[in-house]
Short mmCIF file of C-alpha atoms in Angstrom, two decimals:
data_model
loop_
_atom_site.label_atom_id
_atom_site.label_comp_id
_atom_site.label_asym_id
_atom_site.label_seq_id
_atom_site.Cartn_x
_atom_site.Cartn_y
_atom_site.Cartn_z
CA UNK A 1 49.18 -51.85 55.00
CA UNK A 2 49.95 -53.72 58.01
CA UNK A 3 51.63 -50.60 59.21
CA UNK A 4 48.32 -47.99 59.00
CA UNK A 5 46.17 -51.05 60.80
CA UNK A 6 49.20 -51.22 63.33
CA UNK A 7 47.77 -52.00 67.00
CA UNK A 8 50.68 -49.09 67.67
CA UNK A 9 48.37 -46.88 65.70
CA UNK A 10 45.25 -48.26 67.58
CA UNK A 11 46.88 -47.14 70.78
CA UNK A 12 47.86 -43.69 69.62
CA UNK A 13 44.81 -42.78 68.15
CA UNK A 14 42.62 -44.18 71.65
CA UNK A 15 45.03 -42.16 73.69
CA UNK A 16 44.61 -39.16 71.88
CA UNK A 17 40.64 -39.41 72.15
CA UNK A 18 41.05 -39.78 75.98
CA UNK A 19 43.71 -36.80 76.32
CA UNK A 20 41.53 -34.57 74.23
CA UNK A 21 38.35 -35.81 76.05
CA UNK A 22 40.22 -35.02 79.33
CA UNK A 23 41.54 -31.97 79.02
CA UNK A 24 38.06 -30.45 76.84
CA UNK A 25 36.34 -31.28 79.86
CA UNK A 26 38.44 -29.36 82.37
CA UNK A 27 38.69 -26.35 80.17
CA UNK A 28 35.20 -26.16 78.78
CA UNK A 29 34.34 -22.77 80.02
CA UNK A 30 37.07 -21.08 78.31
CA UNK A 31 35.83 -22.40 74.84
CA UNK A 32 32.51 -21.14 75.50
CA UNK A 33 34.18 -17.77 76.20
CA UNK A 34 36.12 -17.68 73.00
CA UNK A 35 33.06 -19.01 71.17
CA UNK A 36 30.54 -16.20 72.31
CA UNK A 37 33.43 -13.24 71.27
CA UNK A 38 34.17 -14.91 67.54
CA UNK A 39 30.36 -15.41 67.09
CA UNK A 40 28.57 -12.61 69.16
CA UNK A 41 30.09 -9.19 67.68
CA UNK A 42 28.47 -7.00 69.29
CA UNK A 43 29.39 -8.30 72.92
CA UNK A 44 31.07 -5.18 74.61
CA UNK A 45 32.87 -7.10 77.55
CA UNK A 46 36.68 -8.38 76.21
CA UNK A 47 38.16 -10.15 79.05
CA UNK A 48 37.74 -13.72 79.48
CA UNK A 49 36.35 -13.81 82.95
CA UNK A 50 34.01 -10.81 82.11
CA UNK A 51 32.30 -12.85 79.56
CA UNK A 52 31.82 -15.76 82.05
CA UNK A 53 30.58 -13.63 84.42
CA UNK A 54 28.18 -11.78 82.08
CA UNK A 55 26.81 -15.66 80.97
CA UNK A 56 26.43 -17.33 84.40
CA UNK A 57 24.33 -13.99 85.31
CA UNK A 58 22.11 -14.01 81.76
CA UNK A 59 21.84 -17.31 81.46
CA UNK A 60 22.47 -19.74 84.91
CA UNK A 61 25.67 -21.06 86.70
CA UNK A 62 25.51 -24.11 84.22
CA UNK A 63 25.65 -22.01 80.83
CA UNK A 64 29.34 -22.66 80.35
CA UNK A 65 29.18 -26.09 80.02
CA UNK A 66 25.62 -25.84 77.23
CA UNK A 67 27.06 -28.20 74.84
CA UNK A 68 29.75 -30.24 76.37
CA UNK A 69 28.78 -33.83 75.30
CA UNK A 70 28.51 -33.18 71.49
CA UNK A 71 31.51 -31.11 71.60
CA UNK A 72 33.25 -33.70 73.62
CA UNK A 73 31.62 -36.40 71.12
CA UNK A 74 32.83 -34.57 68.19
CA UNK A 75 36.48 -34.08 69.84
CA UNK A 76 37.00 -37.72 70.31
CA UNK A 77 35.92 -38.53 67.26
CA UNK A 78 38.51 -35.82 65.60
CA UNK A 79 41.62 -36.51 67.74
CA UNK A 80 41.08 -40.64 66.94
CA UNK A 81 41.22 -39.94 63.42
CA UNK A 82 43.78 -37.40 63.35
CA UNK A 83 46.11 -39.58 65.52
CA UNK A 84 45.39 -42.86 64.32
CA UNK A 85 46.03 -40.90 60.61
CA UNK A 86 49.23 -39.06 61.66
CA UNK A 87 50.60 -42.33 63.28
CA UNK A 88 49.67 -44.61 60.40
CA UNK A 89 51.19 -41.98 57.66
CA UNK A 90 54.24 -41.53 60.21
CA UNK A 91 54.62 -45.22 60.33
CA UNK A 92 54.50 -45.79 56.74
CA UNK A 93 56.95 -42.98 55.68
CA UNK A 94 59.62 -42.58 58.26
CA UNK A 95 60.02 -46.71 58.59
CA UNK A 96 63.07 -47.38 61.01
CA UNK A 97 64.84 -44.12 59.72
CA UNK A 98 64.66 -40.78 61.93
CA UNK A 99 61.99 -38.19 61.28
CA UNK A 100 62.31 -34.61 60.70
CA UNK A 101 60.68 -31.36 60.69
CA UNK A 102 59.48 -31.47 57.39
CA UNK A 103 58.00 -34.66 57.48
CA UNK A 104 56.27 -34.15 60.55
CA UNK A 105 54.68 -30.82 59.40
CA UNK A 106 53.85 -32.67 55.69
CA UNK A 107 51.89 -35.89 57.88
CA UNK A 108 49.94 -33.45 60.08
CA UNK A 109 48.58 -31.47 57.30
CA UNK A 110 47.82 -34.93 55.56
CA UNK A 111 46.12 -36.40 58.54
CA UNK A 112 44.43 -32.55 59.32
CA UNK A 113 43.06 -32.80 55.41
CA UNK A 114 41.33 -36.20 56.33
CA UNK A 115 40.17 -35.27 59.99
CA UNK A 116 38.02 -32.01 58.37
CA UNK A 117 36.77 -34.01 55.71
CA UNK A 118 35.11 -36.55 57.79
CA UNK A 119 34.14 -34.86 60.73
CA UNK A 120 32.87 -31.47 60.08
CA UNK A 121 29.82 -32.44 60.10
CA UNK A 122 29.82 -33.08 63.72
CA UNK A 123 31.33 -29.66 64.25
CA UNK A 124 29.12 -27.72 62.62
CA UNK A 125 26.22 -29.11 64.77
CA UNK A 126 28.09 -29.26 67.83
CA UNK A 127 28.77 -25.23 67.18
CA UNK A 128 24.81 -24.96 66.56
CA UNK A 129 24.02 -26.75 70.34
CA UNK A 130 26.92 -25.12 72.01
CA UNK A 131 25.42 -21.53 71.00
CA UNK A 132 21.28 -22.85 71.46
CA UNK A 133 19.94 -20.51 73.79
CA UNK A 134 22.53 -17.89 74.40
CA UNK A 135 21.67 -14.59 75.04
CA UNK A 136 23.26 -12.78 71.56
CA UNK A 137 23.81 -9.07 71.27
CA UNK A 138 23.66 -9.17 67.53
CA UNK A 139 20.00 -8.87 66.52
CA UNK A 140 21.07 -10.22 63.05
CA UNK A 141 21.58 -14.05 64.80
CA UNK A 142 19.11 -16.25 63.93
CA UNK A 143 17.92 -18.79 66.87
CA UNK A 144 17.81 -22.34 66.89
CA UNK A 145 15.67 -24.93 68.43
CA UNK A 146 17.17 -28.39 68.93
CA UNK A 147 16.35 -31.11 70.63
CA UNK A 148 20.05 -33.04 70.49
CA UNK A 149 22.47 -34.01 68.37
CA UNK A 150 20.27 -36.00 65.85
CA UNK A 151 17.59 -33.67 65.26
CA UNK A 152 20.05 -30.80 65.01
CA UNK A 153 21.60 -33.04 61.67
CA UNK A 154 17.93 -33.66 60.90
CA UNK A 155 16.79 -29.82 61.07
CA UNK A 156 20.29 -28.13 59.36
CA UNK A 157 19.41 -31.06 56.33
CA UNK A 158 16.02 -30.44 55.75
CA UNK A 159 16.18 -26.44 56.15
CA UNK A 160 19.73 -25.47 54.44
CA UNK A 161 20.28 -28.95 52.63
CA UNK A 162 22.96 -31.48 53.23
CA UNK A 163 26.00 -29.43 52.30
CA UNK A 164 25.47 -27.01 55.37
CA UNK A 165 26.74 -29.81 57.61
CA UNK A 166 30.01 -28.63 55.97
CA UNK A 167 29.75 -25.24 56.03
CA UNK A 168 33.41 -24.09 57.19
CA UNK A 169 34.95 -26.70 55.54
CA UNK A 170 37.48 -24.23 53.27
CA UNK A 171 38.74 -21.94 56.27
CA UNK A 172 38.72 -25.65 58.35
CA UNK A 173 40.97 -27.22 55.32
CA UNK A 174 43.48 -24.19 55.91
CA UNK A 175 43.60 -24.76 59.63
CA UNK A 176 44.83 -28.08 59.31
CA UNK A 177 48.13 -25.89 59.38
CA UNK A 178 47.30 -25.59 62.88
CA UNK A 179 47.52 -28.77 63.98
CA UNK A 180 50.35 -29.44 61.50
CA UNK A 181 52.40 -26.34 62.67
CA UNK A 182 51.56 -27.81 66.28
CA UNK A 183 52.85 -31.11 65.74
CA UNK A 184 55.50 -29.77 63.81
CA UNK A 185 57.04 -28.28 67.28
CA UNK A 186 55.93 -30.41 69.33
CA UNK A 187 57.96 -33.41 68.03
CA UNK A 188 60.96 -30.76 67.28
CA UNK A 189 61.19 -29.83 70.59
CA UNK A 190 60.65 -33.45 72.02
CA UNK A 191 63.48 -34.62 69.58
CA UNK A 192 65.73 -32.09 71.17
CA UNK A 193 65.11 -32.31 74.59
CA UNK A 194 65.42 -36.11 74.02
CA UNK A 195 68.71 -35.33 72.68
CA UNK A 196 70.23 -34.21 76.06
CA UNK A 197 67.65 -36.23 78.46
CA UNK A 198 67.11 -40.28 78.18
CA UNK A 199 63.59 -38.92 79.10
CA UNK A 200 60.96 -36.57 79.27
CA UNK A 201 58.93 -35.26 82.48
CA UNK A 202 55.44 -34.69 83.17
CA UNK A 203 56.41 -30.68 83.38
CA UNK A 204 58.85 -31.40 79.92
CA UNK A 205 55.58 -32.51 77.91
CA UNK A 206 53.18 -30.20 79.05
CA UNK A 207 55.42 -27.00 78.69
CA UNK A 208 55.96 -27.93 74.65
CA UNK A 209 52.43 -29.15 74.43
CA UNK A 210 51.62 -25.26 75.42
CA UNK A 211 54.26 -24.12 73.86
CA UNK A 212 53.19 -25.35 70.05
CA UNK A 213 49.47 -25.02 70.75
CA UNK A 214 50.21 -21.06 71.51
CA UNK A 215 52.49 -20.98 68.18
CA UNK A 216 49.93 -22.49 65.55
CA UNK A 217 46.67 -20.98 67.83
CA UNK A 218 47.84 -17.45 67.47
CA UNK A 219 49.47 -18.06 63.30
CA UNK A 220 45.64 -19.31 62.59
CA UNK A 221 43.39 -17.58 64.97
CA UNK A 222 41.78 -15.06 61.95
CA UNK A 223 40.40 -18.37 59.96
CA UNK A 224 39.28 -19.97 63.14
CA UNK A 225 37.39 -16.97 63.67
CA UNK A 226 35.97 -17.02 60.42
CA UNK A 227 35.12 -21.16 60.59
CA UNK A 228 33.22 -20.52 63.55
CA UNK A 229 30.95 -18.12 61.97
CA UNK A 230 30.56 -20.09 59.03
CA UNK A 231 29.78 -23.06 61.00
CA UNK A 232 26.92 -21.34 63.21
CA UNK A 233 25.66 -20.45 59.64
CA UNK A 234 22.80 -18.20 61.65
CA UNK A 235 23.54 -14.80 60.42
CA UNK A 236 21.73 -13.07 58.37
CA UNK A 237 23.83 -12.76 55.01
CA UNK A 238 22.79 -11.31 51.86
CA UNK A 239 21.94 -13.69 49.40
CA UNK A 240 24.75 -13.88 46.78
CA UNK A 241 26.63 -14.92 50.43
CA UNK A 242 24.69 -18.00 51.58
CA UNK A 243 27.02 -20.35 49.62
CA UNK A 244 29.14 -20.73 52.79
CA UNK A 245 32.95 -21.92 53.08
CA UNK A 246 33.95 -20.75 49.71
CA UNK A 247 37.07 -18.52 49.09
CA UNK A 248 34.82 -15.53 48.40
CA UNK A 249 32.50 -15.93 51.65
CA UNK A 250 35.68 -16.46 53.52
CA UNK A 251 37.43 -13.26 52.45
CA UNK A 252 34.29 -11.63 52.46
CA UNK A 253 34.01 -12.16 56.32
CA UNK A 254 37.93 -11.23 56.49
CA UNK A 255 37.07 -8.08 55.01
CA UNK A 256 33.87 -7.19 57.00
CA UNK A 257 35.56 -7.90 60.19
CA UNK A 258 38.39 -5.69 59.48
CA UNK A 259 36.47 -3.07 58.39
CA UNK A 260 34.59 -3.10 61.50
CA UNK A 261 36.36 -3.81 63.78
CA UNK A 262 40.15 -3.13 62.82
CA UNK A 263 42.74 -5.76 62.48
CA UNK A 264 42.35 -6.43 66.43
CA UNK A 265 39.35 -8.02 65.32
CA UNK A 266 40.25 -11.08 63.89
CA UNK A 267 41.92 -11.18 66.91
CA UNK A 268 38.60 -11.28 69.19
CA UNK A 269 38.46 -13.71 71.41
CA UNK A 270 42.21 -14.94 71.55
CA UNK A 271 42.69 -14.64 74.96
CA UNK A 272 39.92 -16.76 75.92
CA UNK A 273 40.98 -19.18 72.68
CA UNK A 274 44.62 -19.03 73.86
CA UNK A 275 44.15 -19.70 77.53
CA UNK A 276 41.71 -22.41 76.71
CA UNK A 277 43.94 -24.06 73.83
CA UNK A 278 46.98 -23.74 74.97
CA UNK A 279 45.76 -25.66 78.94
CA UNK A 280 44.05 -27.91 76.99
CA UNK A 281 46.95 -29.16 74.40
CA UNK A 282 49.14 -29.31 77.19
CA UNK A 283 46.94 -31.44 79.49
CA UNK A 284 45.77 -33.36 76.33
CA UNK A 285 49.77 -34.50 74.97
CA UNK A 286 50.08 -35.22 79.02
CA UNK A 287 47.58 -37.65 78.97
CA UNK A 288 48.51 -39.03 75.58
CA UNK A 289 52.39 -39.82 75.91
CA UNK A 290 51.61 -41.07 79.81
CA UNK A 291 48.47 -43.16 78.57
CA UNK A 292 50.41 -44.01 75.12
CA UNK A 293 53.41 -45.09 77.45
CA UNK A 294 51.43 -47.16 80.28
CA UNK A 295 49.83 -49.35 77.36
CA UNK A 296 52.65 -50.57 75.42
CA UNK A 297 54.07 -51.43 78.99
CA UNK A 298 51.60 -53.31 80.06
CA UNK A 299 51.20 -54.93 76.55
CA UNK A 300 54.82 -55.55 77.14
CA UNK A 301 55.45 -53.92 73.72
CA UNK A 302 58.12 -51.38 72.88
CA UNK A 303 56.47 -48.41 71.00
CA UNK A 304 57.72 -47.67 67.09
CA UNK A 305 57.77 -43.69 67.72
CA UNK A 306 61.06 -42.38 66.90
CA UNK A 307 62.31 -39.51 68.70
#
């Protein structure tokens, strides 16, 4: 017990937030890109810069950043649990003895399981603002109108009930291998470059952050396609499909994207998604082992992590 309420834990979890916070805000745009191709099928443009260009011009120079304080609310909200959960379940396991692969991949989905549970909510209305008054090519999107984050959770509640705030939830409780298979490297390939360095550089920890973002982004990208559909929940489905984030609706969507679009279309969007993810893991673990490092020094405490 005194191990999960650890102030170690406490500092992980805060550092986290702020990397994630951090690097979300410097890469913004490039989420909004990836968001609009996943979400907006019938958008001809591919490229990442194209569809930047084509929203500034439609829509206003600040269009790219519609949405940045829920999704940044959300984000810090998700990376403090998921750290403070991963670091408390780390904790408790490895206790004094080394960790390994396995354990590190079985922790992340265990902290990834708890993360989606508790805060898809906030994703699924931070999806809603993010897309409010974009200019859609699909004629079957359905438009919103939301005055913030409260009345968005007050609207989706009274209109499609409470269980629409956790509409994606299935597709998001399979991505939790993403974060899982990203954690999974990224301690791997800390542990061995720790192995042959006393320790790491600034250029060390952002090349593996990128480097197990782009792994897990690009093994997962089809579901996260999927969850982001499900969570703008605006289409217009047939009926026997509103009952969103089950198995069914899930490979439904699979299959209706493929058969549109080809294979390469569960692939929309990942240039945007990996250019955005991979800068932003990689700017976000920067911030997070310097900030996690500066505290315990000044605390004059020795951090428990174990290479």
């Amino acid at each position: 017990m005194a191990s999960v309420l650890s102030y170690e834990s406490l500092v992980h979890a805060v550092a986290g937030a702020v990397g994630s916070v951090t690097a979300m805000t410097v890469f913004f745009p490039l989420d909004t890109a990836r968001l609009r191709l996943q979400v907006d099928e019938k958008r001809k443009s591919k490229t990442t810069h194209m569809v930047l260009l084509e929203i500034i011009k439609e829509e206003g120079l600040l269009a790219p950043y519609r949405g940045l304080f829920p999704v940044i609310s959300s984000l810090c909200c998700s990376n403090f649990v998921y750290f403070y959960t991963f670091n408390s379940l780390k904790a408790v396991w490895v206790k004094g003895q080394r960790s390994t692969t396995g354990k590190d991949l079985v922790v992340g989905f265990v902290a990834g399981v708890v993360n989606v549970l508790l805060t898809t909510p906030l994703w699924v209305v931070n999806t809603r603002l993010k897309l409010q008054g974009a200019k859609f090519r699909n004629e079957d999107i359905v438009p919103t109108n939301y005055k913030g984050i409260l009345d968005a959770f007050h609207q989706i509640i009274r209109d499609e009930g409470l269980s629409a705030l956790w509409n994606g939830t299935f597709p998001s409780l399979l991505l939790v291998f993403n974060p899982a298979i990203q954690f999974m490297f990224y301690e791997g390939l800390k542990r061995q470059l720790l192995k042959k360095r006393m320790k790491l550089s600034s250029l060390d920890v952002f090349v593996i952050g990128a480097v197990a973002k782009a792994i897990a982004t690009t093994v997962t990208y089809p579901l996260q396609t999927i969850q982001s559909i499900l969570r703008f929940g605006r289409h217009r489905l047939n009926p026997e499909n509103r009952t969103l984030g089950s198995l069914r609706n899930v490979l439904y969507l699979l299959h209706q994207r493929v058969r549109r679009f080809g294979i390469m279309g569960l692939y929309k969007g990942l240039e945007a998604k990996l250019l955005q993810t991979v800068l932003t893991a990689a700017l976000m673990f920067l911030v997070y082992e310097k900030l996690t490092a500066a505290t315990f020094t000044v605390m004059g405490l020795k951090s428990a992590r174990r290479p």
